[in-house]
GROMACS .gro file of C-alpha atoms in nm:
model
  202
    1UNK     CA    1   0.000   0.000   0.000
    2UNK     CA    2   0.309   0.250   0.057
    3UNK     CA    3   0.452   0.148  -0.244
    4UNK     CA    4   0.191   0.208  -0.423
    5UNK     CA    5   0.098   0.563  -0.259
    6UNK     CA    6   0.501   0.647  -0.273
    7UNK     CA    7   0.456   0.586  -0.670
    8UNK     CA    8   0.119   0.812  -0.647
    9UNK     CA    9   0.364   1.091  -0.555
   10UNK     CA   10   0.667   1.043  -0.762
   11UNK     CA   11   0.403   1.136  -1.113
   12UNK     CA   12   0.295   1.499  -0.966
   13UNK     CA   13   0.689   1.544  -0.777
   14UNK     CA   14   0.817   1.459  -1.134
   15UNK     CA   15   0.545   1.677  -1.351
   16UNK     CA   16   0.676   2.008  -1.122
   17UNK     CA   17   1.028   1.944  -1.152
   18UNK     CA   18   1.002   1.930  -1.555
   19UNK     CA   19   0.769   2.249  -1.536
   20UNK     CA   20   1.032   2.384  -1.364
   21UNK     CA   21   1.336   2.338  -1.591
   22UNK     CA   22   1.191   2.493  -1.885
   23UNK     CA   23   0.955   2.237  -2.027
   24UNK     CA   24   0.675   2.539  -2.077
   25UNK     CA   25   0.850   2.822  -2.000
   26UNK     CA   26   1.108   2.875  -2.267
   27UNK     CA   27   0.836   2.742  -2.564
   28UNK     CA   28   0.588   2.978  -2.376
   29UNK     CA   29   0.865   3.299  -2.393
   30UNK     CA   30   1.046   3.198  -2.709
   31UNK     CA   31   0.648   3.194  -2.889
   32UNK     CA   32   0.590   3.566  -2.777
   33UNK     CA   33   0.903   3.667  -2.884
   34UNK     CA   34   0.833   3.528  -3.222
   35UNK     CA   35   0.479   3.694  -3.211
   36UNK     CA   36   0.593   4.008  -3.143
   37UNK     CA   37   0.832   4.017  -3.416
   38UNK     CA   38   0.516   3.915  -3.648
   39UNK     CA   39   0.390   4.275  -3.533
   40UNK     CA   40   0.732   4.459  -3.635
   41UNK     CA   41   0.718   4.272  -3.961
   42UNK     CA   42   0.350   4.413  -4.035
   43UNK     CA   43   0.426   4.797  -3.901
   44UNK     CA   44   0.745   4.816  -4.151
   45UNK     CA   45   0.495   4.689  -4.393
   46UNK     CA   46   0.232   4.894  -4.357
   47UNK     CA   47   0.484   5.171  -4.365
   48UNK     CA   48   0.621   5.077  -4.703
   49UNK     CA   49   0.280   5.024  -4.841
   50UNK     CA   50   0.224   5.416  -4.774
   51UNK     CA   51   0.512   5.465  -4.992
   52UNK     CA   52   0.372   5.474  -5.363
   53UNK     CA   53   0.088   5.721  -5.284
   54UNK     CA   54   0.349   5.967  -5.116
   55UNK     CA   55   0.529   5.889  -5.426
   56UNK     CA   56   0.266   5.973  -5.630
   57UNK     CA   57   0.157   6.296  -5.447
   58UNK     CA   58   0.544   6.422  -5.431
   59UNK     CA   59   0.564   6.331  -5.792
   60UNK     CA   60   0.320   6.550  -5.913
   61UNK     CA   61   0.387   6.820  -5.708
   62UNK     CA   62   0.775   6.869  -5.677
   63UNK     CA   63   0.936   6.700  -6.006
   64UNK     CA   64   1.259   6.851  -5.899
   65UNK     CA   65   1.249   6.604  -5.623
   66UNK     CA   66   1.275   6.350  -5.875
   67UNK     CA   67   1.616   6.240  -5.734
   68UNK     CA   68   1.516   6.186  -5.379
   69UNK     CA   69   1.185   6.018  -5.449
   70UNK     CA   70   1.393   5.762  -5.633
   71UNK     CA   71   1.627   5.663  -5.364
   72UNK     CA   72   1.325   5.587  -5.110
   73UNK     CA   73   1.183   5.414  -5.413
   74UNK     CA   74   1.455   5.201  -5.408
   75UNK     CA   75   1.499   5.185  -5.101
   76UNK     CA   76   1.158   5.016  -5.010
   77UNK     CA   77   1.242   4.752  -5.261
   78UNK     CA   78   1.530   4.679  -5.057
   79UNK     CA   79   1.332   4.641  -4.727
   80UNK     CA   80   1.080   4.463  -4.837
   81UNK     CA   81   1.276   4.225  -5.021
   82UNK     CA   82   1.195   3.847  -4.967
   83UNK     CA   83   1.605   3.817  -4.937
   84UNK     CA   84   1.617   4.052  -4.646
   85UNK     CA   85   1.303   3.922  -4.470
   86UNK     CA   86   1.371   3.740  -4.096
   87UNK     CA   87   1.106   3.465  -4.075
   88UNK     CA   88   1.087   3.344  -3.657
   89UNK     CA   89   1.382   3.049  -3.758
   90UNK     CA   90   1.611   3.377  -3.790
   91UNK     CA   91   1.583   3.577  -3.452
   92UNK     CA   92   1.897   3.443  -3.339
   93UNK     CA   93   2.096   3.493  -3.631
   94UNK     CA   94   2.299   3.853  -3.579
   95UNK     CA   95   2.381   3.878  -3.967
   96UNK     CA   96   2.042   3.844  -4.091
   97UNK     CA   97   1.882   4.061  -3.800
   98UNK     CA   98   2.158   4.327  -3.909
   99UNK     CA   99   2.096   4.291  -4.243
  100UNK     CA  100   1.700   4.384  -4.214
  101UNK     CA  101   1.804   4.602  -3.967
  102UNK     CA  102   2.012   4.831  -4.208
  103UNK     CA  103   1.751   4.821  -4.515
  104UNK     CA  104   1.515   4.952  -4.267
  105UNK     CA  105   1.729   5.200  -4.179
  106UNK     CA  106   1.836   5.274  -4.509
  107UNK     CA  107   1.423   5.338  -4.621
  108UNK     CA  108   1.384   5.576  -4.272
  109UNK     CA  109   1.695   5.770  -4.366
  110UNK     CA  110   1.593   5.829  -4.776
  111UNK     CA  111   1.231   5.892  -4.661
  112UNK     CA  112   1.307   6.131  -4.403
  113UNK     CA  113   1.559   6.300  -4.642
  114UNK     CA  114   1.205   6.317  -4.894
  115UNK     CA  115   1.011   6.465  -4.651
  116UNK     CA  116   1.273   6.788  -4.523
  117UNK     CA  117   1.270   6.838  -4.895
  118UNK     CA  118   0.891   6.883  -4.940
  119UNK     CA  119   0.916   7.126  -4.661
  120UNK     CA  120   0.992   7.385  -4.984
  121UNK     CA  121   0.691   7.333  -5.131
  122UNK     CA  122   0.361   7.489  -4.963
  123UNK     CA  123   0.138   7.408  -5.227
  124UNK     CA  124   0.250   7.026  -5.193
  125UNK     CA  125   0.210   7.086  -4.785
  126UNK     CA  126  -0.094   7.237  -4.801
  127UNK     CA  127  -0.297   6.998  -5.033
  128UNK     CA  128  -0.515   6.773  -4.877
  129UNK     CA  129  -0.414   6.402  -5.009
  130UNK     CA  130  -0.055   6.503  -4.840
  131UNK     CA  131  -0.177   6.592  -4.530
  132UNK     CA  132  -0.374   6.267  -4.487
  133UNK     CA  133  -0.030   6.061  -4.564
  134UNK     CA  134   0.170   6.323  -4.322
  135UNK     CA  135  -0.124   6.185  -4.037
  136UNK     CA  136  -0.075   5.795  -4.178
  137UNK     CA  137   0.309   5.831  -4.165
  138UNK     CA  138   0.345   5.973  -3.840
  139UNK     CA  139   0.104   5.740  -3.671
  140UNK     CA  140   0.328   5.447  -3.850
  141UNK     CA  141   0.626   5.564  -3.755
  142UNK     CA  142   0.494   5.537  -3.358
  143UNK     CA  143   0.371   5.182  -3.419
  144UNK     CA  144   0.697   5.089  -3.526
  145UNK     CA  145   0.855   5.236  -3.265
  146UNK     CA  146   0.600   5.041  -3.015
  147UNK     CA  147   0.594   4.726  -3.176
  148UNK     CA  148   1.005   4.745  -3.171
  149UNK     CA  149   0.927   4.824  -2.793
  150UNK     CA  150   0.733   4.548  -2.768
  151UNK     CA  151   0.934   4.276  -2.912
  152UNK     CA  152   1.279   4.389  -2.747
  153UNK     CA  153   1.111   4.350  -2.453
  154UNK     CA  154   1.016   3.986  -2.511
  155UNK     CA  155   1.344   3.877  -2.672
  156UNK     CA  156   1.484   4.012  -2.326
  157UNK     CA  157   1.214   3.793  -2.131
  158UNK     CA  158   1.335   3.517  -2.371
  159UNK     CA  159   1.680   3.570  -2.347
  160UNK     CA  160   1.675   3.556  -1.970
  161UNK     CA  161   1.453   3.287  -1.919
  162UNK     CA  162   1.696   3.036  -2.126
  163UNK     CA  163   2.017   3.132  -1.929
  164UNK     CA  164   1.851   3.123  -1.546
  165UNK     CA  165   1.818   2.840  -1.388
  166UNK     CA  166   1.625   2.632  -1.321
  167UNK     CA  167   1.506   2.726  -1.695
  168UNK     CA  168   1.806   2.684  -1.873
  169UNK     CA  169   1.791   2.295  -1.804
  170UNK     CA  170   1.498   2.215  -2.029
  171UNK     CA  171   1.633   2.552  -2.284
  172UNK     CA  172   2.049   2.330  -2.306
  173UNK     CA  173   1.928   1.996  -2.316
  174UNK     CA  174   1.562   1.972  -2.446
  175UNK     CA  175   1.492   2.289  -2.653
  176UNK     CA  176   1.834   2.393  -2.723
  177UNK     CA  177   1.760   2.712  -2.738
  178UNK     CA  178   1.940   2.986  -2.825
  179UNK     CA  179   1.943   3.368  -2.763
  180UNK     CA  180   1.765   3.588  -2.995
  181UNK     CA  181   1.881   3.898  -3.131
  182UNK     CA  182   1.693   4.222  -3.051
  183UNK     CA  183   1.653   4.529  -3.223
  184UNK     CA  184   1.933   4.753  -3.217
  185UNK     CA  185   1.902   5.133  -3.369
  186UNK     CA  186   2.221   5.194  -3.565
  187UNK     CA  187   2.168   5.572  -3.548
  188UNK     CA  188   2.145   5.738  -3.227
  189UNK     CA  189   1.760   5.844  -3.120
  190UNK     CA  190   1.669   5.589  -3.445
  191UNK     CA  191   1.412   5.372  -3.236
  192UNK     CA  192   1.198   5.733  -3.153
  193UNK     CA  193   0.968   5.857  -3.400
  194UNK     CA  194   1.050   6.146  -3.583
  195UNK     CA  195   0.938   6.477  -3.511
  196UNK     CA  196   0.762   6.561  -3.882
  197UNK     CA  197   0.638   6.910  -3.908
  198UNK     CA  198   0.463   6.979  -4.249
  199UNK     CA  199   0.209   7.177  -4.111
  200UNK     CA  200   0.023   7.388  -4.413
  201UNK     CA  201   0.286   7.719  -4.418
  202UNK     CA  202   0.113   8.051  -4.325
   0.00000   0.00000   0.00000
């Protein structure tokens, strides 16, 4: 009969000691990790799809921009290029976080350039298809700030919870797991939103 109760008590004793190396936690943490990067993925997205119509409002307005409004052409097709994409598999990969990194910073820097420039042009500021995208950009450019936020936080979460113990048990020897790679701004102040003012000029 004690047998039998002693082996009654080894399941649960057994159950909580695997719980407690890892077995849910690092799945658990490395999963929002991965589902918060899904959310940086679709704010850089969203921003590049807002792209062509400022293209096509700048176009029409400032030809002499011509120049500038071809380099953040260009440089959307390099962010959003299926080569520079990180699918979940790639968090922990430094060269392929750095390399999406840099294309993204590479569209921020030629689009910012684009929109000083317009700041010559009142007609273009003052029209009201422009000031709609101004609203759309600016809002954008905070969600990717926030969702960039968000997901450094949980690679942080993640990153700890594989290298404490009793965590890093079950993250060595079951998952092997291994750090991800968070967001890093290459540019001073690059994570913030920028401060756009294209208000109409009086």
């Amino acid at each position: 009969m004690r047998k039998n109760f002693m082996k009654f008590l080894v399941v649960p004793v057994a159950a909580l000691s695997l719980a407690g190396c890892g077995i849910n936690s690092v799945p658990t943490a490395e999963e929002n990790a991965k589902a918060k990067w899904a959310d940086v993925q679709a704010a850089f997205q969203e921003r590049a799809n807002l792209i062509p119509n400022l293209a096509n409002v700048v176009k029409g307005a400032a030809a002499q921009e011509n120049k500038t409004l071809t380099e953040v052409i260009e440089a959307r097709a390099r962010a959003t290029s299926p080569n520079i994409q990180v699918n979940p598999d790639d968090l922990s990969n430094p060269a392929k976080m750095a390399a999406f990194q840099s294309a993204q910073n590479q569209l921020s820097g030629s689009l910012s350039r684009l929109l000083v420039s317009v700041e010559q042009y009142p007609q273009l500021k003052s029209q009201e298809g422009y000031l709609k995208l101004q609203d759309q950009l600016e809002g954008q450019e905070n969600r990717v700030r926030i969702t960039l936020r968000d997901y450094n936080e949980a690679v942080r979460g993640y990153n700890t919870t594989i290298r404490t113990f009793p965590d890093i048990i079950g993250a060595k020897v079951i998952h092997g797991a291994k750090p991800m790679v968070p967001y890093q701004a290459t540019t001073q102040g690059a994570e913030s939103a920028p401060q756009l003012d294209m208000a109409p000029a009086t």
